[in-house]
Amino acid sequence: MKKSLSALVGAVCLFASQANANTIVEIAAGDERFTTLVAAVQAAGLQDALQGPGPFTVFAPVNDAFAALPEGTVETLLKPENKDQLINVLLYHVDDRKLTSNQIPVGSNYFKPLLTSERTCITRSGKAVDIADGTGSTANVIIADIQADNGVIHVIDKVLIPGDRPDCH
């Protein structure tokens, strides 16, 4: 009886989590840690694309990561005349595969984001994952593997900026 009850509870929990699953955009829009990211995605006109079937991996910077950018950067990027630059920054945070943290190889490896002219260097050591961007700075994955219907979100503590190909040793 105890095993049957446990199995039933497990099945109900699994069904409930699947019924509550949403797209990457819907998850981000429902989480107050991503209000700046959501505003940027909307200003860039990327919300429909990121609500598509995917699969996508989004390295999603929290609001504090945007706040840490030099003063005026976010406001400048959100201006209509800078839409192309904003799109490039946002696409630098997206991979066109679903990559859970355990699918990222151990060590340092180049990854090609949707901004295909650029590369990031993702390093996995044990459970820790960090991402070097085009400025040579590193973002840390602070929450991994938020599952969405169309991919996965990894929460990061820095906005990734395109630029020079990062060192990846």
mmCIF file of C-alpha atoms in Angstrom:
data_model
loop_
_atom_site.group_PDB
_atom_site.id
_atom_site.type_symbol
_atom_site.label_atom_id
_atom_site.label_comp_id
_atom_site.label_asym_id
_atom_site.label_seq_id
_atom_site.Cartn_x
_atom_site.Cartn_y
_atom_site.Cartn_z
ATOM 1 C CA MET A 1 0.000 0.000 0.000
ATOM 2 C CA LYS A 2 2.828 2.386 0.917
ATOM 3 C CA LYS A 3 4.563 1.762 -2.452
ATOM 4 C CA SER A 4 1.297 2.356 -4.349
ATOM 5 C CA LEU A 5 0.684 5.608 -2.498
ATOM 6 C CA SER A 6 4.244 6.768 -3.171
ATOM 7 C CA ALA A 7 3.900 5.900 -6.851
ATOM 8 C CA LEU A 8 0.590 7.767 -7.072
ATOM 9 C CA VAL A 9 2.022 10.850 -5.337
ATOM 10 C CA GLY A 10 5.051 10.744 -7.651
ATOM 11 C CA ALA A 11 2.843 10.488 -10.748
ATOM 12 C CA VAL A 12 0.640 13.385 -9.584
ATOM 13 C CA CYS A 13 3.714 15.551 -8.900
ATOM 14 C CA LEU A 14 5.197 14.705 -12.292
ATOM 15 C CA PHE A 15 1.898 15.496 -14.037
ATOM 16 C CA ALA A 16 1.540 18.764 -12.096
ATOM 17 C CA SER A 17 5.054 19.893 -12.983
ATOM 18 C CA GLN A 18 4.447 19.109 -16.646
ATOM 19 C CA ALA A 19 1.088 20.891 -16.610
ATOM 20 C CA ASN A 20 2.782 23.981 -15.151
ATOM 21 C CA ALA A 21 5.677 23.994 -17.632
ATOM 22 C CA ASN A 22 5.870 27.059 -19.863
ATOM 23 C CA THR A 23 8.093 28.519 -22.529
ATOM 24 C CA ILE A 24 11.335 30.213 -21.593
ATOM 25 C CA VAL A 25 9.717 33.640 -22.084
ATOM 26 C CA GLU A 26 6.719 32.761 -19.906
ATOM 27 C CA ILE A 27 8.952 31.494 -17.106
ATOM 28 C CA ALA A 28 11.138 34.616 -17.243
ATOM 29 C CA ALA A 29 8.105 36.923 -17.386
ATOM 30 C CA GLY A 30 6.704 35.260 -14.264
ATOM 31 C CA ASP A 31 9.903 35.714 -12.249
ATOM 32 C CA GLU A 32 10.698 39.127 -10.758
ATOM 33 C CA ARG A 33 14.459 38.438 -10.992
ATOM 34 C CA PHE A 34 14.226 38.824 -14.788
ATOM 35 C CA THR A 35 12.228 42.047 -15.292
ATOM 36 C CA THR A 36 15.113 43.800 -17.063
ATOM 37 C CA LEU A 37 15.791 40.786 -19.283
ATOM 38 C CA VAL A 38 12.102 40.529 -20.208
ATOM 39 C CA ALA A 39 11.969 44.267 -21.016
ATOM 40 C CA ALA A 40 15.057 43.863 -23.220
ATOM 41 C CA VAL A 41 13.616 40.817 -25.027
ATOM 42 C CA GLN A 42 10.406 42.760 -25.690
ATOM 43 C CA ALA A 43 12.281 45.880 -26.876
ATOM 44 C CA ALA A 44 14.305 43.686 -29.260
ATOM 45 C CA GLY A 45 11.159 41.983 -30.571
ATOM 46 C CA LEU A 46 12.525 38.525 -29.709
ATOM 47 C CA GLN A 47 9.703 37.277 -27.467
ATOM 48 C CA ASP A 48 7.872 35.444 -30.267
ATOM 49 C CA ALA A 49 11.043 33.690 -31.417
ATOM 50 C CA LEU A 50 11.904 32.592 -27.865
ATOM 51 C CA GLN A 51 8.365 31.308 -27.347
ATOM 52 C CA GLY A 52 8.786 29.077 -30.421
ATOM 53 C CA PRO A 53 9.383 25.338 -30.270
ATOM 54 C CA GLY A 54 13.138 25.615 -29.751
ATOM 55 C CA PRO A 55 15.037 23.898 -28.372
ATOM 56 C CA PHE A 56 16.878 26.762 -26.679
ATOM 57 C CA THR A 57 19.320 27.159 -23.852
ATOM 58 C CA VAL A 58 19.133 30.639 -22.377
ATOM 59 C CA PHE A 59 21.807 31.974 -20.065
ATOM 60 C CA ALA A 60 19.530 34.465 -18.295
ATOM 61 C CA PRO A 61 21.110 37.387 -16.426
ATOM 62 C CA VAL A 62 19.307 38.525 -13.286
ATOM 63 C CA ASN A 63 18.328 42.179 -12.767
ATOM 64 C CA ASP A 64 21.436 42.765 -10.622
ATOM 65 C CA ALA A 65 23.609 41.708 -13.563
ATOM 66 C CA PHE A 66 22.060 44.424 -15.732
ATOM 67 C CA ALA A 67 22.393 46.931 -12.883
ATOM 68 C CA ALA A 68 26.125 46.153 -12.690
ATOM 69 C CA LEU A 69 26.680 47.354 -16.271
ATOM 70 C CA PRO A 70 28.174 50.836 -16.630
ATOM 71 C CA GLU A 71 25.637 53.560 -15.875
ATOM 72 C CA GLY A 72 23.312 54.269 -18.797
ATOM 73 C CA THR A 73 24.126 51.065 -20.704
ATOM 74 C CA VAL A 74 20.702 49.458 -20.302
ATOM 75 C CA GLU A 75 18.859 52.666 -21.122
ATOM 76 C CA THR A 76 21.014 53.157 -24.237
ATOM 77 C CA LEU A 77 20.471 49.571 -25.417
ATOM 78 C CA LEU A 78 16.699 49.893 -24.974
ATOM 79 C CA LYS A 79 16.480 52.896 -27.348
ATOM 80 C CA PRO A 80 14.858 52.002 -30.697
ATOM 81 C CA GLU A 81 17.891 53.225 -32.648
ATOM 82 C CA ASN A 82 20.066 50.658 -30.813
ATOM 83 C CA LYS A 83 17.779 47.676 -31.440
ATOM 84 C CA ASP A 84 20.360 45.806 -33.573
ATOM 85 C CA GLN A 85 22.970 46.107 -30.828
ATOM 86 C CA LEU A 86 20.424 44.935 -28.221
ATOM 87 C CA ILE A 87 19.495 41.940 -30.392
ATOM 88 C CA ASN A 88 23.185 40.994 -30.673
ATOM 89 C CA VAL A 89 23.657 41.132 -26.899
ATOM 90 C CA LEU A 90 20.541 39.024 -26.283
ATOM 91 C CA LEU A 91 21.352 36.432 -28.969
ATOM 92 C CA TYR A 92 24.780 36.065 -27.350
ATOM 93 C CA HIS A 93 22.903 34.515 -24.375
ATOM 94 C CA VAL A 94 21.062 31.838 -26.402
ATOM 95 C CA ASP A 95 22.142 28.460 -27.776
ATOM 96 C CA ASP A 96 19.950 26.610 -30.275
ATOM 97 C CA ARG A 97 20.167 23.343 -28.350
ATOM 98 C CA LYS A 98 18.785 22.222 -25.013
ATOM 99 C CA LEU A 99 21.890 21.928 -22.851
ATOM 100 C CA THR A 100 21.331 20.892 -19.283
ATOM 101 C CA SER A 101 24.269 21.497 -16.973
ATOM 102 C CA ASN A 102 25.272 17.821 -17.024
ATOM 103 C CA GLN A 103 25.368 17.915 -20.856
ATOM 104 C CA ILE A 104 28.028 20.626 -20.807
ATOM 105 C CA PRO A 105 31.354 18.808 -21.061
ATOM 106 C CA VAL A 106 33.769 18.985 -18.151
ATOM 107 C CA GLY A 107 36.582 21.415 -18.894
ATOM 108 C CA SER A 108 36.569 24.527 -21.084
ATOM 109 C CA ASN A 109 34.924 24.462 -24.492
ATOM 110 C CA TYR A 110 33.875 26.990 -27.110
ATOM 111 C CA PHE A 111 30.149 27.291 -27.700
ATOM 112 C CA LYS A 112 28.451 29.038 -30.602
ATOM 113 C CA PRO A 113 25.487 31.151 -29.486
ATOM 114 C CA LEU A 114 22.704 32.256 -31.827
ATOM 115 C CA LEU A 115 24.867 35.322 -32.499
ATOM 116 C CA THR A 116 26.833 33.108 -34.869
ATOM 117 C CA SER A 117 29.701 35.517 -35.445
ATOM 118 C CA GLU A 118 30.699 35.160 -31.785
ATOM 119 C CA ARG A 119 31.817 32.473 -29.338
ATOM 120 C CA THR A 120 31.623 31.971 -25.607
ATOM 121 C CA CYS A 121 33.847 29.734 -23.534
ATOM 122 C CA ILE A 122 31.875 27.605 -21.116
ATOM 123 C CA THR A 123 33.797 25.882 -18.349
ATOM 124 C CA ARG A 124 32.339 23.127 -16.216
ATOM 125 C CA SER A 125 34.162 21.899 -13.175
ATOM 126 C CA GLY A 126 32.112 19.456 -11.144
ATOM 127 C CA LYS A 127 28.746 21.155 -10.707
ATOM 128 C CA ALA A 128 30.102 24.688 -11.238
ATOM 129 C CA VAL A 129 29.586 26.270 -14.672
ATOM 130 C CA ASP A 130 30.936 29.618 -15.797
ATOM 131 C CA ILE A 131 30.919 31.464 -19.115
ATOM 132 C CA ALA A 132 33.636 33.751 -20.473
ATOM 133 C CA ASP A 133 32.391 36.411 -22.873
ATOM 134 C CA GLY A 134 33.963 38.690 -25.470
ATOM 135 C CA THR A 135 35.229 41.118 -22.825
ATOM 136 C CA GLY A 136 37.192 38.408 -21.023
ATOM 137 C CA SER A 137 34.865 38.612 -18.021
ATOM 138 C CA THR A 138 33.164 35.570 -16.571
ATOM 139 C CA ALA A 139 29.552 34.940 -15.604
ATOM 140 C CA ASN A 140 28.696 32.244 -13.086
ATOM 141 C CA VAL A 141 25.688 29.990 -13.419
ATOM 142 C CA ILE A 142 23.952 30.586 -10.099
ATOM 143 C CA ILE A 143 20.861 28.443 -10.805
ATOM 144 C CA ALA A 144 21.021 25.659 -13.374
ATOM 145 C CA ASP A 145 18.483 23.642 -15.305
ATOM 146 C CA ILE A 146 15.172 25.493 -15.054
ATOM 147 C CA GLN A 147 13.148 23.351 -17.438
ATOM 148 C CA ALA A 148 10.815 24.920 -19.994
ATOM 149 C CA ASP A 149 8.635 23.418 -22.700
ATOM 150 C CA ASN A 150 11.042 24.721 -25.336
ATOM 151 C CA GLY A 151 14.392 24.391 -23.607
ATOM 152 C CA VAL A 152 16.257 25.203 -20.443
ATOM 153 C CA ILE A 153 17.271 28.323 -18.521
ATOM 154 C CA HIS A 154 20.524 28.758 -16.634
ATOM 155 C CA VAL A 155 20.497 31.848 -14.403
ATOM 156 C CA ILE A 156 23.740 33.872 -14.550
ATOM 157 C CA ASP A 157 25.157 36.726 -12.496
ATOM 158 C CA LYS A 158 26.572 38.838 -15.362
ATOM 159 C CA VAL A 159 25.379 40.121 -18.721
ATOM 160 C CA LEU A 160 27.443 38.491 -21.466
ATOM 161 C CA ILE A 161 28.918 41.024 -23.898
ATOM 162 C CA PRO A 162 30.043 40.067 -27.415
ATOM 163 C CA GLY A 163 33.560 41.029 -28.466
ATOM 164 C CA ASP A 164 36.858 39.260 -28.909
ATOM 165 C CA ARG A 165 36.859 35.478 -28.820
ATOM 166 C CA PRO A 166 37.436 34.602 -25.157
ATOM 167 C CA ASP A 167 40.388 32.520 -24.031
ATOM 168 C CA CYS A 168 39.291 28.943 -23.633
ATOM 169 C CA HIS A 169 41.977 26.709 -22.180
#
